PDB file of C-alpha atoms in Angstrom:
ATOM      1  CA  MET A1017      17.630 -53.751 -79.554  1.00  0.00           C
ATOM      2  CA  ARG A1018      19.113 -55.382 -82.660  1.00  0.00           C
ATOM      3  CA  LYS A1019      22.342 -56.176 -80.800  1.00  0.00           C
ATOM      4  CA  LEU A1020      20.389 -57.779 -77.946  1.00  0.00           C
ATOM      5  CA  VAL A1021      18.411 -60.006 -80.327  1.00  0.00           C
ATOM      6  CA  LEU A1022      21.649 -61.056 -82.045  1.00  0.00           C
ATOM      7  CA  LEU A1023      23.192 -61.858 -78.655  1.00  0.00           C
ATOM      8  CA  PHE A1024      20.200 -63.958 -77.639  1.00  0.00           C
ATOM      9  CA  SER A1025      20.294 -65.780 -80.979  1.00  0.00           C
ATOM     10  CA  PHE A1026      24.017 -66.512 -80.641  1.00  0.00           C
ATOM     11  CA  VAL A1027      23.612 -67.922 -77.129  1.00  0.00           C
ATOM     12  CA  TRP A1028      20.559 -69.936 -78.190  1.00  0.00           C
ATOM     13  CA  TYR A1029      22.177 -71.626 -81.166  1.00  0.00           C
ATOM     14  CA  SER A1030      25.377 -72.206 -79.206  1.00  0.00           C
ATOM     15  CA  VAL A1031      23.401 -74.126 -76.596  1.00  0.00           C
ATOM     16  CA  ILE A1032      21.640 -76.188 -79.281  1.00  0.00           C
ATOM     17  CA  GLY A1033      24.997 -76.995 -80.837  1.00  0.00           C
ATOM     18  CA  ILE A1034      26.348 -78.204 -77.493  1.00  0.00           C
ATOM     19  CA  SER A1035      23.308 -80.386 -76.869  1.00  0.00           C
ATOM     20  CA  GLN A1036      23.651 -82.081 -80.266  1.00  0.00           C
ATOM     21  CA  THR A1037      26.961 -83.608 -79.188  1.00  0.00           C
ATOM     22  CA  ASP A1038      25.151 -85.522 -76.465  1.00  0.00           C
ATOM     23  CA  ASP A1039      23.714 -89.046 -76.746  1.00  0.00           C
ATOM     24  CA  PHE A1040      20.220 -88.671 -78.230  1.00  0.00           C
ATOM     25  CA  SER A1041      19.181 -91.977 -76.614  1.00  0.00           C
ATOM     26  CA  LYS A1042      19.162 -90.148 -73.275  1.00  0.00           C
ATOM     27  CA  TYR A1043      16.238 -87.973 -72.376  1.00  0.00           C
ATOM     28  CA  LEU A1044      16.313 -84.197 -71.928  1.00  0.00           C
ATOM     29  CA  GLU A1045      14.013 -81.962 -69.909  1.00  0.00           C
ATOM     30  CA  ASP A1046      13.458 -79.542 -72.815  1.00  0.00           C
ATOM     31  CA  GLN A1047      10.273 -77.693 -71.945  1.00  0.00           C
ATOM     32  CA  ILE A1048       7.733 -75.151 -73.056  1.00  0.00           C
ATOM     33  CA  TYR A1049       6.791 -73.075 -70.026  1.00  0.00           C
ATOM     34  CA  LEU A1050       3.806 -70.911 -69.101  1.00  0.00           C
ATOM     35  CA  THR A1051       3.886 -68.625 -66.070  1.00  0.00           C
ATOM     36  CA  LEU A1052       0.895 -66.806 -64.552  1.00  0.00           C
ATOM     37  CA  SER A1053       1.527 -64.468 -61.625  1.00  0.00           C
ATOM     38  CA  TYR A1054       0.186 -61.742 -59.387  1.00  0.00           C
ATOM     39  CA  ASP A1055       2.506 -58.730 -59.392  1.00  0.00           C
ATOM     40  CA  VAL A1056       3.297 -55.999 -56.909  1.00  0.00           C
ATOM     41  CA  LEU A1057       5.837 -53.211 -56.870  1.00  0.00           C
ATOM     42  CA  THR A1058       8.054 -53.042 -53.791  1.00  0.00           C
ATOM     43  CA  ASN A1059      10.181 -50.187 -52.436  1.00  0.00           C
ATOM     44  CA  THR A1060       7.491 -47.622 -53.289  1.00  0.00           C
ATOM     45  CA  PRO A1061       6.599 -44.297 -51.587  1.00  0.00           C
ATOM     46  CA  LYS A1062       3.644 -44.027 -49.191  1.00  0.00           C
ATOM     47  CA  VAL A1063       1.498 -42.276 -51.799  1.00  0.00           C
ATOM     48  CA  PHE A1064       1.702 -45.310 -54.082  1.00  0.00           C
ATOM     49  CA  GLU A1065      -1.189 -47.785 -54.088  1.00  0.00           C
ATOM     50  CA  HIS A1066      -2.146 -50.824 -56.140  1.00  0.00           C
ATOM     51  CA  ASN A1067      -5.725 -50.550 -57.370  1.00  0.00           C
ATOM     52  CA  GLY A1068      -7.178 -53.648 -58.963  1.00  0.00           C
ATOM     53  CA  PHE A1069      -5.398 -56.813 -60.055  1.00  0.00           C
ATOM     54  CA  SER A1070      -1.898 -56.378 -61.447  1.00  0.00           C
ATOM     55  CA  GLY A1071      -0.585 -59.473 -63.153  1.00  0.00           C
ATOM     56  CA  SER A1072       1.656 -60.954 -65.797  1.00  0.00           C
ATOM     57  CA  PHE A1073       2.242 -63.998 -67.909  1.00  0.00           C
ATOM     58  CA  SER A1074       5.295 -65.411 -69.628  1.00  0.00           C
ATOM     59  CA  THR A1075       5.778 -68.162 -72.154  1.00  0.00           C
ATOM     60  CA  GLY A1076       8.732 -69.605 -74.021  1.00  0.00           C
ATOM     61  CA  PHE A1077      11.077 -72.549 -74.416  1.00  0.00           C
ATOM     62  CA  ILE A1078      13.866 -73.763 -72.119  1.00  0.00           C
ATOM     63  CA  LYS A1079      16.741 -75.879 -73.402  1.00  0.00           C
ATOM     64  CA  ASP A1080      17.916 -78.422 -70.832  1.00  0.00           C
ATOM     65  CA  ILE A1081      21.588 -79.365 -70.375  1.00  0.00           C
ATOM     66  CA  PRO A1082      22.109 -82.229 -67.851  1.00  0.00           C
ATOM     67  CA  LEU A1083      25.262 -81.890 -65.769  1.00  0.00           C
ATOM     68  CA  ASN A1084      25.505 -85.390 -64.268  1.00  0.00           C
ATOM     69  CA  LYS A1085      25.080 -88.988 -65.378  1.00  0.00           C
ATOM     70  CA  GLU A1086      21.738 -89.442 -63.600  1.00  0.00           C
ATOM     71  CA  ARG A1087      20.412 -86.292 -65.312  1.00  0.00           C
ATOM     72  CA  ASN A1088      18.653 -85.106 -62.173  1.00  0.00           C
ATOM     73  CA  PHE A1089      20.868 -82.010 -61.982  1.00  0.00           C
ATOM     74  CA  GLY A1090      21.254 -79.630 -64.882  1.00  0.00           C
ATOM     75  CA  PHE A1091      21.363 -76.206 -66.439  1.00  0.00           C
ATOM     76  CA  GLY A1092      18.542 -74.520 -68.338  1.00  0.00           C
ATOM     77  CA  LEU A1093      18.656 -71.667 -70.834  1.00  0.00           C
ATOM     78  CA  GLY A1094      15.454 -70.239 -72.228  1.00  0.00           C
ATOM     79  CA  LEU A1095      14.051 -67.646 -74.554  1.00  0.00           C
ATOM     80  CA  GLY A1096      10.546 -66.271 -74.236  1.00  0.00           C
ATOM     81  CA  TYR A1097       8.014 -63.453 -74.142  1.00  0.00           C
ATOM     82  CA  GLY A1098       6.604 -61.712 -71.081  1.00  0.00           C
ATOM     83  CA  TYR A1099       3.681 -59.340 -70.526  1.00  0.00           C
ATOM     84  CA  SER A1100       2.848 -57.390 -67.372  1.00  0.00           C
ATOM     85  CA  ALA A1101       0.191 -54.846 -66.401  1.00  0.00           C
ATOM     86  CA  TYR A1102       0.288 -52.651 -63.299  1.00  0.00           C
ATOM     87  CA  ILE A1103      -2.910 -50.953 -62.162  1.00  0.00           C
ATOM     88  CA  GLN A1104      -2.069 -48.224 -59.687  1.00  0.00           C
ATOM     89  CA  ASN A1105      -2.792 -44.674 -58.535  1.00  0.00           C
ATOM     90  CA  LEU A1106       0.164 -42.762 -60.002  1.00  0.00           C
ATOM     91  CA  ARG A1107      -0.794 -40.719 -63.043  1.00  0.00           C
ATOM     92  CA  ILE A1108       1.859 -40.230 -65.699  1.00  0.00           C
ATOM     93  CA  GLN A1109       1.799 -36.649 -66.997  1.00  0.00           C
ATOM     94  CA  ASP A1110       3.691 -34.643 -69.568  1.00  0.00           C
ATOM     95  CA  ASN A1111       4.764 -31.407 -67.882  1.00  0.00           C
ATOM     96  CA  ILE A1112       6.213 -29.219 -70.661  1.00  0.00           C
ATOM     97  CA  GLY A1113       8.207 -32.073 -72.139  1.00  0.00           C
ATOM     98  CA  ASN A1114       9.060 -33.674 -68.791  1.00  0.00           C
ATOM     99  CA  VAL A1115       7.285 -36.816 -67.668  1.00  0.00           C
ATOM    100  CA  VAL A1116       6.169 -36.692 -64.030  1.00  0.00           C
ATOM    101  CA  PHE A1117       4.274 -38.998 -61.670  1.00  0.00           C
ATOM    102  CA  ALA A1118       1.435 -37.625 -59.535  1.00  0.00           C
ATOM    103  CA  PRO A1119      -0.911 -39.522 -57.180  1.00  0.00           C
ATOM    104  CA  VAL A1120      -4.620 -39.320 -58.063  1.00  0.00           C
ATOM    105  CA  ASP A1121      -7.778 -40.339 -56.214  1.00  0.00           C
ATOM    106  CA  LEU A1122     -10.611 -40.395 -58.748  1.00  0.00           C
ATOM    107  CA  TYR A1123     -10.205 -41.913 -62.199  1.00  0.00           C
ATOM    108  CA  LYS A1124     -11.720 -44.523 -64.476  1.00  0.00           C
ATOM    109  CA  SER A1125      -8.551 -46.310 -65.503  1.00  0.00           C
ATOM    110  CA  ASN A1126      -4.843 -45.956 -64.894  1.00  0.00           C
ATOM    111  CA  TRP A1127      -2.352 -48.634 -65.937  1.00  0.00           C
ATOM    112  CA  LEU A1128       1.139 -49.330 -67.177  1.00  0.00           C
ATOM    113  CA  LYS A1129       1.860 -52.281 -69.478  1.00  0.00           C
ATOM    114  CA  GLN A1130       5.141 -53.844 -70.625  1.00  0.00           C
ATOM    115  CA  HIS A1131       6.056 -56.360 -73.319  1.00  0.00           C
ATOM    116  CA  LYS A1132       9.409 -58.056 -72.795  1.00  0.00           C
ATOM    117  CA  LEU A1133      11.890 -60.365 -74.422  1.00  0.00           C
ATOM    118  CA  GLU A1134      13.042 -62.747 -71.662  1.00  0.00           C
ATOM    119  CA  LEU A1135      16.066 -64.967 -71.075  1.00  0.00           C
ATOM    120  CA  PRO A1136      15.677 -67.299 -68.059  1.00  0.00           C
ATOM    121  CA  ILE A1137      18.879 -68.976 -66.842  1.00  0.00           C
ATOM    122  CA  GLU A1138      18.363 -71.816 -64.368  1.00  0.00           C
ATOM    123  CA  ILE A1139      20.151 -74.337 -62.188  1.00  0.00           C
ATOM    124  CA  ARG A1140      17.824 -77.359 -62.067  1.00  0.00           C
ATOM    125  CA  PHE A1141      17.332 -80.085 -59.467  1.00  0.00           C
ATOM    126  CA  ARG A1142      14.658 -82.743 -60.134  1.00  0.00           C
ATOM    127  CA  GLY A1143      13.575 -86.283 -59.368  1.00  0.00           C
ATOM    128  CA  SER A1144      12.900 -87.326 -62.962  1.00  0.00           C
ATOM    129  CA  THR A1145      14.054 -90.320 -64.973  1.00  0.00           C
ATOM    130  CA  ALA A1146      13.649 -91.291 -68.620  1.00  0.00           C
ATOM    131  CA  SER A1147      10.367 -93.063 -67.807  1.00  0.00           C
ATOM    132  CA  LYS A1148       9.130 -91.007 -64.847  1.00  0.00           C
ATOM    133  CA  TYR A1149       7.066 -87.992 -65.854  1.00  0.00           C
ATOM    134  CA  LYS A1150       5.640 -87.003 -62.485  1.00  0.00           C
ATOM    135  CA  PHE A1151       8.425 -85.782 -60.225  1.00  0.00           C
ATOM    136  CA  TRP A1152       9.471 -83.020 -57.850  1.00  0.00           C
ATOM    137  CA  ARG A1153      11.565 -80.142 -59.115  1.00  0.00           C
ATOM    138  CA  LEU A1154      13.448 -77.142 -57.810  1.00  0.00           C
ATOM    139  CA  TYR A1155      14.642 -74.680 -60.453  1.00  0.00           C
ATOM    140  CA  THR A1156      16.362 -71.446 -59.462  1.00  0.00           C
ATOM    141  CA  GLY A1157      18.407 -68.784 -61.206  1.00  0.00           C
ATOM    142  CA  ILE A1158      17.950 -65.397 -62.836  1.00  0.00           C
ATOM    143  CA  LYS A1159      15.777 -63.969 -65.566  1.00  0.00           C
ATOM    144  CA  LEU A1160      17.078 -61.238 -67.882  1.00  0.00           C
ATOM    145  CA  SER A1161      14.470 -59.079 -69.602  1.00  0.00           C
ATOM    146  CA  TYR A1162      14.428 -56.403 -72.266  1.00  0.00           C
ATOM    147  CA  VAL A1163      11.363 -54.172 -72.667  1.00  0.00           C
ATOM    148  CA  ILE A1164      10.465 -54.185 -76.364  1.00  0.00           C
ATOM    149  CA  ALA A1165       7.267 -52.127 -75.983  1.00  0.00           C
ATOM    150  CA  SER A1166       5.447 -50.265 -73.233  1.00  0.00           C
ATOM    151  CA  LYS A1167       2.323 -48.179 -72.821  1.00  0.00           C
ATOM    152  CA  SER A1168       0.491 -46.250 -70.111  1.00  0.00           C
ATOM    153  CA  LYS A1169      -3.069 -44.969 -70.044  1.00  0.00           C
ATOM    154  CA  TYR A1170      -4.906 -42.583 -67.746  1.00  0.00           C
ATOM    155  CA  LYS A1171      -8.583 -41.753 -68.076  1.00  0.00           C
ATOM    156  CA  ASP A1172     -11.061 -39.789 -66.004  1.00  0.00           C
ATOM    157  CA  ASP A1173     -14.278 -37.919 -66.801  1.00  0.00           C
ATOM    158  CA  SER A1174     -12.515 -35.233 -68.831  1.00  0.00           C
ATOM    159  CA  VAL A1175      -8.967 -36.415 -69.631  1.00  0.00           C
ATOM    160  CA  LEU A1176      -7.472 -39.221 -71.657  1.00  0.00           C
ATOM    161  CA  GLU A1177      -3.666 -39.501 -71.714  1.00  0.00           C
ATOM    162  CA  GLU A1178      -1.617 -42.257 -73.328  1.00  0.00           C
ATOM    163  CA  PHE A1179       2.140 -42.747 -73.640  1.00  0.00           C
ATOM    164  CA  SER A1180       3.923 -45.414 -75.681  1.00  0.00           C
ATOM    165  CA  ASN A1181       7.523 -46.680 -75.555  1.00  0.00           C
ATOM    166  CA  ILE A1182       8.088 -44.890 -72.290  1.00  0.00           C
ATOM    167  CA  ASP A1183      11.574 -43.426 -71.827  1.00  0.00           C
ATOM    168  CA  PHE A1184      11.618 -43.501 -68.011  1.00  0.00           C
ATOM    169  CA  LEU A1185      11.288 -47.292 -67.941  1.00  0.00           C
ATOM    170  CA  ASP A1186      14.621 -49.065 -67.662  1.00  0.00           C
ATOM    171  CA  LYS A1187      14.509 -51.355 -70.671  1.00  0.00           C
ATOM    172  CA  PHE A1188      17.070 -53.829 -69.317  1.00  0.00           C
ATOM    173  CA  GLN A1189      15.758 -55.602 -66.202  1.00  0.00           C
ATOM    174  CA  TYR A1190      16.728 -58.697 -64.250  1.00  0.00           C
ATOM    175  CA  GLY A1191      15.734 -60.613 -61.141  1.00  0.00           C
ATOM    176  CA  ALA A1192      15.995 -63.847 -59.160  1.00  0.00           C
ATOM    177  CA  ILE A1193      13.570 -66.671 -60.002  1.00  0.00           C
ATOM    178  CA  LEU A1194      12.424 -69.816 -58.191  1.00  0.00           C
ATOM    179  CA  SER A1195      10.125 -72.567 -59.435  1.00  0.00           C
ATOM    180  CA  ALA A1196       9.346 -75.476 -57.122  1.00  0.00           C
ATOM    181  CA  GLY A1197       6.683 -78.155 -57.102  1.00  0.00           C
ATOM    182  CA  PHE A1198       5.551 -81.593 -58.198  1.00  0.00           C
ATOM    183  CA  SER A1199       4.424 -82.644 -61.678  1.00  0.00           C
ATOM    184  CA  THR A1200       2.268 -79.958 -63.361  1.00  0.00           C
ATOM    185  CA  TRP A1201       1.833 -77.584 -60.407  1.00  0.00           C
ATOM    186  CA  ASN A1202       4.804 -75.417 -59.494  1.00  0.00           C
ATOM    187  CA  LEU A1203       5.035 -72.371 -57.275  1.00  0.00           C
ATOM    188  CA  TYR A1204       6.748 -69.473 -59.059  1.00  0.00           C
ATOM    189  CA  LEU A1205       8.543 -66.510 -57.456  1.00  0.00           C
ATOM    190  CA  TYR A1206      10.367 -63.605 -59.069  1.00  0.00           C
ATOM    191  CA  TYR A1207      12.108 -60.767 -57.261  1.00  0.00           C
ATOM    192  CA  GLY A1208      13.502 -57.888 -59.282  1.00  0.00           C
ATOM    193  CA  LEU A1209      17.084 -56.968 -58.459  1.00  0.00           C
ATOM    194  CA  LYS A1210      16.955 -53.706 -60.388  1.00  0.00           C
ATOM    195  CA  PRO A1211      14.443 -50.801 -60.257  1.00  0.00           C
ATOM    196  CA  ILE A1212      12.156 -50.753 -63.282  1.00  0.00           C
ATOM    197  CA  PHE A1213      12.125 -46.939 -63.484  1.00  0.00           C
ATOM    198  CA  LYS A1214      14.980 -44.492 -63.960  1.00  0.00           C
ATOM    199  CA  ASP A1215      15.292 -40.830 -62.982  1.00  0.00           C
ATOM    200  CA  ILE A1216      11.839 -40.643 -61.371  1.00  0.00           C
ATOM    201  CA  VAL A1217      11.352 -38.559 -58.197  1.00  0.00           C
ATOM    202  CA  ILE A1218       8.243 -38.683 -55.979  1.00  0.00           C
ATOM    203  CA  ASP A1219       7.989 -36.750 -52.714  1.00  0.00           C
ATOM    204  CA  ASN A1220      11.607 -35.638 -53.221  1.00  0.00           C
ATOM    205  CA  LYS A1221      12.780 -39.256 -53.253  1.00  0.00           C
ATOM    206  CA  ASN A1222      13.937 -41.446 -56.102  1.00  0.00           C
ATOM    207  CA  PHE A1223      11.225 -43.892 -57.176  1.00  0.00           C
ATOM    208  CA  LYS A1224      13.166 -47.164 -57.087  1.00  0.00           C
ATOM    209  CA  ALA A1225      10.285 -49.612 -57.403  1.00  0.00           C
ATOM    210  CA  LYS A1226      11.140 -53.287 -57.996  1.00  0.00           C
ATOM    211  CA  GLU A1227       8.940 -56.090 -59.256  1.00  0.00           C
ATOM    212  CA  PHE A1228       7.800 -58.986 -57.101  1.00  0.00           C
ATOM    213  CA  LYS A1229       5.773 -61.784 -58.696  1.00  0.00           C
ATOM    214  CA  ILE A1230       4.102 -64.822 -57.160  1.00  0.00           C
ATOM    215  CA  GLY A1231       2.154 -67.373 -59.149  1.00  0.00           C
ATOM    216  CA  LEU A1232       2.208 -70.715 -60.902  1.00  0.00           C
ATOM    217  CA  ASN A1233       4.592 -72.198 -63.446  1.00  0.00           C
ATOM    218  CA  PHE A1234       3.458 -74.891 -65.876  1.00  0.00           C
ATOM    219  CA  TYR A1235       5.849 -77.037 -67.927  1.00  0.00           C
ATOM    220  CA  ILE A1236       4.993 -78.931 -71.105  1.00  0.00           C
ATOM    221  CA  MET A1237       7.477 -81.624 -72.071  1.00  0.00           C
TER     222      MET A1237
END
C-alpha cells in the first residue's frame, strides 16, 4: 500500500511539473469530478442475484495536459477516492478458517462495500475554448483502483456476521472508462477488465465477477 501511494504521488507531481513549463496565459481543463453510478456485477453464476440498489460514487481531481495548439485534444491524469456497495444474495461465511460464498433466500441485510484509491487516465476530445464553458466532450481511457478498505455484512433473524479488509477481494483493479456529454451532464460508463474476486468457487466454477457501472459524471472547472 505504501509503495502504491508513493507511486501515485510521484506520477502526480511529475505531471504538475510538466504543466508548469506551459504558458500560463493559456487555459487548462483542470477539473474536480464527481461520478454517481448504478453498479452491477457481470460474469456471475446463475445463483447470483442483485437485491436492492447497488451503487457507487467517485470524486477527485484531474490534471489536464493539452496535446495540440487548439487545446481541444489532450491527456488527463487524476487522483481520487471511490466507494461502492453491492447488495446481493451471496452470504460470506467463515468455514473453519476458509471464507466461502453461499446463496441465501431470507435475510435482513447482505452487502459488500469497498473504499478505493483511484487513478483515472484519459484521452480527451472536447469542443472548448478559453472563453467557451459549455461544450461537448468525449473522454475515454482506463481507471486503476486499489482497495484500501472493505467490509461485508450479513444479518438475519438470528445471525450477524461481519468481515473487514476481505482477503478474497483483489485489491488491484482496473477497467475501461467513457465519459461523454455536453456541459454539466455527462454519461459515464465503466467496465471492469479484471475480476474483483480471487480464488472463489461457486457451483464448482470460479467466481470471476467484473464490475459494470453506468451513471453520470459531473465536472467542476
